[in-house]
Amino acid sequence: MSVEPYGADEESAAVLRTVGRVIKMCRERAGLTQAALGAQIGYSEEQVSSVERGRRAPMEEFLDAADRVLEANGLISALKGDVEKARFPKKVRDLAKLEAEAVEICAYDNSVVNGLLQTEEYQRAVFRSRRPAFTEEQVDQLVAARLARQEIVRRTDTAFSFVHDEAALRRPVGGKMVLRRQLERLLEVGQMRNVEVQVLPLNSEDNGGLDGPFHLLRLRDGATVGHSDIQLVSRLTSDRRELQILELRYGIIRAQALTPRTSLTYIEKLLGET
C-alpha cells in the first residue's frame, strides 16, 4: 500500500495528480519511458513514477529539467507555483494565509520554542523527534514550510508577542549547541522593535497557560482568530466565546511573565548556563 505524504489533503493531492498527468502526457508524447526520462534529468525511475502518480511533490529542478528534455515549452515549468503550495500541509497553508493578514500575532508556548522563531537546525531536531518518525523527505518538507512562514516576522507592520515557559527554553532539543544557537536567535529577535519576547519562569507559582500552547491572530479587518496545535489536532477558531477565554488567558500569562527587557536578561542567563 502506498503512503500519502505527511499533511496530505485532497486539495494538495488533486494538484499533484494533475501535475503527474501533465508530465506523463508530455513524456509519452516524446516517446520516453519513465526510466529514460529519469536518466536524462538525473532522477530514478521510481522517483519519476512517484511524481507521475501524484505521490511525490517534484522539486523545481525536476520540473525545469523535465520541461527542457520533453520540449514542453514552459508548460511543465509553469506548474512550479502550484506544486510549491501543494507541498505544504493544508493546516500550514491556512495558518500562513492568516498570519499574512495579521496586524498582531500573540503566542504562548510551553514545550518548544515557537515555530516562527526556530532556527533551521532546531526545527529539524523537533521534527525528527516525532513518533512515529517522519522520513527525511517529510522533515525537509516541514522545515521548508516553517521557514517560509517565518518570513512574516520580517514585516515591520505586524506586531508580535511571544511568551515562552522557561521549560521550553531549557529543553536541549537537538543538543546543547543547537539550544545555544536557538537562545541566541531569541535574543536577536527580541531586539526588533515590533517583537516582544517574554519568559514565564519555572519558579512562578501561577501559570495561566497550563492547558497548553496557543496563538491569537488579530487581522486587518478587525477580526481575531485563535489557533491551537496539540497532539493530533490543529484547530482554528473564530468563536467569540472561545476567543474571550483565549484573550483572557493570554493577558494573564503576559502579566505573570517577566517584562520583555527582563526576559532578554533572563535568556542571556540561560545561555550562559547552557
Short mmCIF file of C-alpha atoms in Angstrom, two decimals:
data_model
loop_
_atom_site.label_atom_id
_atom_site.label_comp_id
_atom_site.label_asym_id
_atom_site.label_seq_id
_atom_site.Cartn_x
_atom_site.Cartn_y
_atom_site.Cartn_z
CA MET A 1 0.00 0.00 0.00
CA SER A 2 1.35 3.43 -0.90
CA VAL A 3 1.59 6.03 1.82
CA GLU A 4 0.28 9.58 1.48
CA PRO A 5 2.83 12.29 2.30
CA TYR A 6 2.57 13.85 5.75
CA GLY A 7 -0.09 16.55 5.89
CA ALA A 8 -1.65 15.43 2.59
CA ASP A 9 -5.16 16.71 1.93
CA GLU A 10 -7.48 16.26 -1.02
CA GLU A 11 -6.73 19.70 -2.44
CA SER A 12 -2.98 19.09 -2.46
CA ALA A 13 -3.40 15.52 -3.69
CA ALA A 14 -5.55 16.72 -6.60
CA VAL A 15 -2.89 19.26 -7.63
CA LEU A 16 -0.10 16.67 -7.52
CA ARG A 17 -2.16 14.16 -9.52
CA THR A 18 -2.80 16.79 -12.18
CA VAL A 19 0.90 17.69 -12.33
CA GLY A 20 1.72 14.00 -12.67
CA ARG A 21 -0.74 13.52 -15.53
CA VAL A 22 0.73 16.51 -17.41
CA ILE A 23 4.27 15.15 -17.07
CA LYS A 24 3.16 11.66 -18.11
CA MET A 25 1.34 13.03 -21.16
CA CYS A 26 4.41 15.02 -22.23
CA ARG A 27 6.69 12.03 -21.62
CA GLU A 28 4.55 9.65 -23.68
CA ARG A 29 4.28 12.22 -26.46
CA ALA A 30 8.08 12.36 -26.52
CA GLY A 31 8.23 8.55 -26.71
CA LEU A 32 10.26 8.13 -23.50
CA THR A 33 9.88 5.57 -20.73
CA GLN A 34 9.98 6.63 -17.09
CA ALA A 35 13.47 5.15 -16.82
CA ALA A 36 14.65 7.04 -19.91
CA LEU A 37 13.26 10.34 -18.67
CA GLY A 38 14.79 9.77 -15.25
CA ALA A 39 18.21 9.06 -16.76
CA GLN A 40 18.12 12.30 -18.75
CA ILE A 41 17.06 14.54 -15.87
CA GLY A 42 19.06 12.86 -13.09
CA TYR A 43 16.28 11.04 -11.22
CA SER A 44 15.48 7.36 -10.72
CA GLU A 45 12.66 5.57 -12.47
CA GLU A 46 10.93 5.18 -9.09
CA GLN A 47 11.06 8.94 -8.48
CA VAL A 48 9.60 9.69 -11.91
CA SER A 49 6.89 7.10 -11.30
CA SER A 50 6.05 8.61 -7.89
CA VAL A 51 5.71 12.08 -9.42
CA GLU A 52 3.50 10.85 -12.24
CA ARG A 53 1.25 9.04 -9.77
CA GLY A 54 0.94 12.18 -7.63
CA ARG A 55 2.69 10.54 -4.67
CA ARG A 56 5.69 12.88 -4.65
CA ALA A 57 5.83 16.67 -4.96
CA PRO A 58 8.53 17.32 -7.59
CA MET A 59 11.27 19.84 -6.88
CA GLU A 60 11.71 22.89 -9.11
CA GLU A 61 14.83 21.31 -10.63
CA PHE A 62 12.80 18.24 -11.63
CA LEU A 63 10.12 20.35 -13.34
CA ASP A 64 12.59 22.56 -15.19
CA ALA A 65 14.64 19.57 -16.38
CA ALA A 66 11.55 17.66 -17.49
CA ASP A 67 10.27 20.72 -19.32
CA ARG A 68 13.56 21.02 -21.18
CA VAL A 69 14.00 17.33 -22.05
CA LEU A 70 10.36 16.85 -23.07
CA GLU A 71 10.33 20.13 -25.02
CA ALA A 72 7.18 21.23 -23.18
CA ASN A 73 7.78 24.93 -23.97
CA GLY A 74 7.24 26.08 -20.38
CA LEU A 75 4.10 24.03 -19.74
CA ILE A 76 5.73 21.89 -17.02
CA SER A 77 7.85 24.69 -15.53
CA ALA A 78 4.71 26.81 -15.18
CA LEU A 79 3.42 24.28 -12.61
CA LYS A 80 6.08 25.23 -10.02
CA GLY A 81 3.87 27.69 -8.16
CA ASP A 82 1.03 25.17 -7.80
CA VAL A 83 3.41 22.44 -6.67
CA GLU A 84 5.04 24.71 -4.08
CA LYS A 85 1.69 25.41 -2.44
CA ALA A 86 0.66 21.74 -2.58
CA ARG A 87 3.97 20.74 -0.97
CA PHE A 88 2.91 22.18 2.38
CA PRO A 89 0.20 20.62 4.59
CA LYS A 90 -3.17 22.36 4.36
CA LYS A 91 -3.04 23.40 8.01
CA VAL A 92 0.25 25.19 7.30
CA ARG A 93 -1.17 26.93 4.22
CA ASP A 94 -4.25 28.08 6.14
CA LEU A 95 -2.19 29.36 9.06
CA ALA A 96 0.32 31.12 6.80
CA LYS A 97 -2.54 32.88 4.99
CA LEU A 98 -3.96 34.17 8.26
CA GLU A 99 -0.53 35.24 9.50
CA ALA A 100 -0.05 37.26 6.32
CA GLU A 101 -3.30 39.13 7.08
CA ALA A 102 -2.49 39.76 10.75
CA VAL A 103 -1.56 43.08 12.31
CA GLU A 104 -0.72 41.37 15.60
CA ILE A 105 0.30 37.82 16.44
CA CYS A 106 0.40 36.64 20.07
CA ALA A 107 1.73 33.23 21.05
CA TYR A 108 2.25 31.19 24.19
CA ASP A 109 4.45 28.08 24.10
CA ASN A 110 5.39 25.73 26.92
CA SER A 111 7.13 22.76 25.27
CA VAL A 112 9.39 24.04 22.49
CA VAL A 113 10.32 27.44 21.08
CA ASN A 114 7.61 28.95 18.88
CA GLY A 115 7.87 27.84 15.26
CA LEU A 116 8.15 31.39 13.92
CA LEU A 117 11.36 31.85 15.92
CA GLN A 118 13.01 28.45 15.49
CA THR A 119 16.39 28.12 13.79
CA GLU A 120 16.53 25.59 10.97
CA GLU A 121 18.62 23.10 12.95
CA TYR A 122 16.25 23.39 15.92
CA GLN A 123 13.30 22.74 13.58
CA ARG A 124 14.92 19.61 12.21
CA ALA A 125 15.54 18.33 15.73
CA VAL A 126 11.89 18.97 16.65
CA PHE A 127 10.53 17.17 13.59
CA ARG A 128 13.00 14.28 13.93
CA SER A 129 11.83 13.68 17.49
CA ARG A 130 8.29 12.94 16.30
CA ARG A 131 6.95 9.40 16.74
CA PRO A 132 6.00 7.64 14.53
CA ALA A 133 9.09 9.02 12.82
CA PHE A 134 8.98 11.22 9.73
CA THR A 135 11.08 10.29 6.72
CA GLU A 136 13.92 12.68 5.84
CA GLU A 137 11.88 13.86 2.85
CA GLN A 138 8.96 14.69 5.13
CA VAL A 139 11.30 16.52 7.51
CA ASP A 140 12.63 18.55 4.58
CA GLN A 141 9.08 19.46 3.52
CA LEU A 142 8.06 20.51 7.02
CA VAL A 143 11.21 22.58 7.53
CA ALA A 144 10.66 24.31 4.18
CA ALA A 145 7.08 25.13 5.16
CA ARG A 146 8.10 26.53 8.53
CA LEU A 147 10.94 28.60 7.09
CA ALA A 148 8.51 30.05 4.56
CA ARG A 149 6.15 31.04 7.39
CA GLN A 150 8.98 32.79 9.23
CA GLU A 151 9.19 35.46 6.53
CA ILE A 152 6.25 37.15 8.26
CA VAL A 153 8.46 38.12 11.24
CA ARG A 154 10.46 40.44 8.96
CA ARG A 155 7.39 42.61 8.41
CA THR A 156 7.54 45.77 10.49
CA ASP A 157 3.81 46.45 10.07
CA THR A 158 2.94 43.41 12.20
CA ALA A 159 3.36 43.33 15.98
CA PHE A 160 4.48 40.11 17.66
CA SER A 161 4.25 38.96 21.26
CA PHE A 162 5.84 35.65 22.25
CA VAL A 163 5.66 34.22 25.77
CA HIS A 164 7.64 31.05 26.47
CA ASP A 165 7.51 28.92 29.55
CA GLU A 166 11.07 28.58 30.85
CA ALA A 167 10.83 24.81 30.35
CA ALA A 168 10.73 25.34 26.57
CA LEU A 169 13.96 27.35 26.76
CA ARG A 170 15.79 24.79 28.89
CA ARG A 171 14.91 21.66 26.91
CA PRO A 172 18.07 20.78 24.90
CA VAL A 173 16.28 19.95 21.65
CA GLY A 174 18.97 18.76 19.23
CA GLY A 175 21.70 19.07 21.86
CA LYS A 176 23.33 21.90 23.77
CA MET A 177 24.88 23.67 20.78
CA VAL A 178 21.57 23.70 18.90
CA LEU A 179 19.89 25.10 22.00
CA ARG A 180 22.59 27.75 22.40
CA ARG A 181 22.10 28.97 18.84
CA GLN A 182 18.35 28.95 19.40
CA LEU A 183 18.67 31.11 22.51
CA GLU A 184 20.93 33.46 20.57
CA ARG A 185 18.23 33.68 17.91
CA LEU A 186 15.67 34.66 20.57
CA LEU A 187 17.97 37.40 21.84
CA GLU A 188 18.41 38.67 18.28
CA VAL A 189 14.68 38.71 17.51
CA GLY A 190 13.91 40.24 20.90
CA GLN A 191 15.81 43.36 19.83
CA MET A 192 13.41 44.02 16.96
CA ARG A 193 11.08 46.96 17.60
CA ASN A 194 7.95 45.07 16.56
CA VAL A 195 8.71 41.92 18.57
CA GLU A 196 8.36 41.28 22.29
CA VAL A 197 9.76 38.11 23.82
CA GLN A 198 8.83 37.19 27.38
CA VAL A 199 9.70 34.32 29.70
CA LEU A 200 7.40 32.75 32.29
CA PRO A 201 9.87 31.43 34.92
CA LEU A 202 9.60 27.91 36.26
CA ASN A 203 9.61 29.22 39.82
CA SER A 204 6.40 31.15 39.18
CA GLU A 205 3.59 29.66 41.25
CA ASP A 206 0.98 30.96 38.77
CA ASN A 207 0.70 29.90 35.14
CA GLY A 208 -2.42 30.69 33.13
CA GLY A 209 -1.21 28.52 30.24
CA LEU A 210 -1.22 25.08 31.80
CA ASP A 211 -3.79 23.90 29.22
CA GLY A 212 -1.15 24.18 26.50
CA PRO A 213 0.19 26.44 23.72
CA PHE A 214 -1.98 28.67 21.56
CA HIS A 215 -1.90 31.66 19.22
CA LEU A 216 -4.06 34.72 18.75
CA LEU A 217 -4.07 36.43 15.37
CA ARG A 218 -5.64 39.88 15.08
CA LEU A 219 -6.43 40.54 11.42
CA ARG A 220 -6.52 43.74 9.40
CA ASP A 221 -10.31 43.62 9.11
CA GLY A 222 -10.64 43.75 12.91
CA ALA A 223 -11.40 40.07 13.38
CA THR A 224 -9.46 37.79 15.76
CA VAL A 225 -8.68 34.12 15.19
CA GLY A 226 -7.38 31.62 17.72
CA HIS A 227 -5.13 28.69 16.87
CA SER A 228 -4.03 25.67 18.88
CA ASP A 229 -1.92 22.71 17.75
CA ILE A 230 -1.89 19.89 20.28
CA GLN A 231 -1.08 16.24 19.59
CA LEU A 232 -3.12 15.19 16.50
CA VAL A 233 -5.34 18.27 16.41
CA SER A 234 -4.60 21.58 14.68
CA ARG A 235 -7.54 23.88 15.23
CA LEU A 236 -8.54 27.40 14.20
CA THR A 237 -11.43 29.14 15.93
CA SER A 238 -13.33 32.38 15.47
CA ASP A 239 -15.99 31.56 18.07
CA ARG A 240 -16.43 34.68 20.23
CA ARG A 241 -16.80 32.80 23.50
CA GLU A 242 -13.67 30.75 22.88
CA LEU A 243 -11.74 33.85 21.83
CA GLN A 244 -12.78 35.62 25.03
CA ILE A 245 -11.24 32.80 27.04
CA LEU A 246 -8.02 32.76 24.99
CA GLU A 247 -7.64 36.55 25.15
CA LEU A 248 -8.22 36.50 28.91
CA ARG A 249 -5.66 33.75 29.35
CA TYR A 250 -3.08 35.48 27.21
CA GLY A 251 -3.45 38.70 29.14
CA ILE A 252 -2.96 36.83 32.40
CA ILE A 253 0.05 34.91 31.02
CA ARG A 254 1.74 38.13 29.89
CA ALA A 255 1.16 39.66 33.31
CA GLN A 256 2.63 36.59 35.02
CA ALA A 257 5.70 36.57 32.76
CA LEU A 258 8.82 38.71 33.13
CA THR A 259 8.82 42.01 31.26
CA PRO A 260 10.37 41.94 27.75
CA ARG A 261 13.56 43.67 28.92
CA THR A 262 13.96 41.46 31.98
CA SER A 263 13.17 38.42 29.83
CA LEU A 264 16.09 39.14 27.50
CA THR A 265 18.39 39.36 30.50
CA TYR A 266 16.95 36.07 31.74
CA ILE A 267 17.57 34.42 28.34
CA GLU A 268 21.17 35.65 28.46
CA LYS A 269 21.45 33.95 31.87
CA LEU A 270 20.08 30.69 30.43
CA LEU A 271 22.51 30.97 27.53
CA GLY A 272 25.38 31.30 29.98
CA GLU A 273 24.23 28.14 31.78
CA THR A 274 23.92 26.09 28.59
#
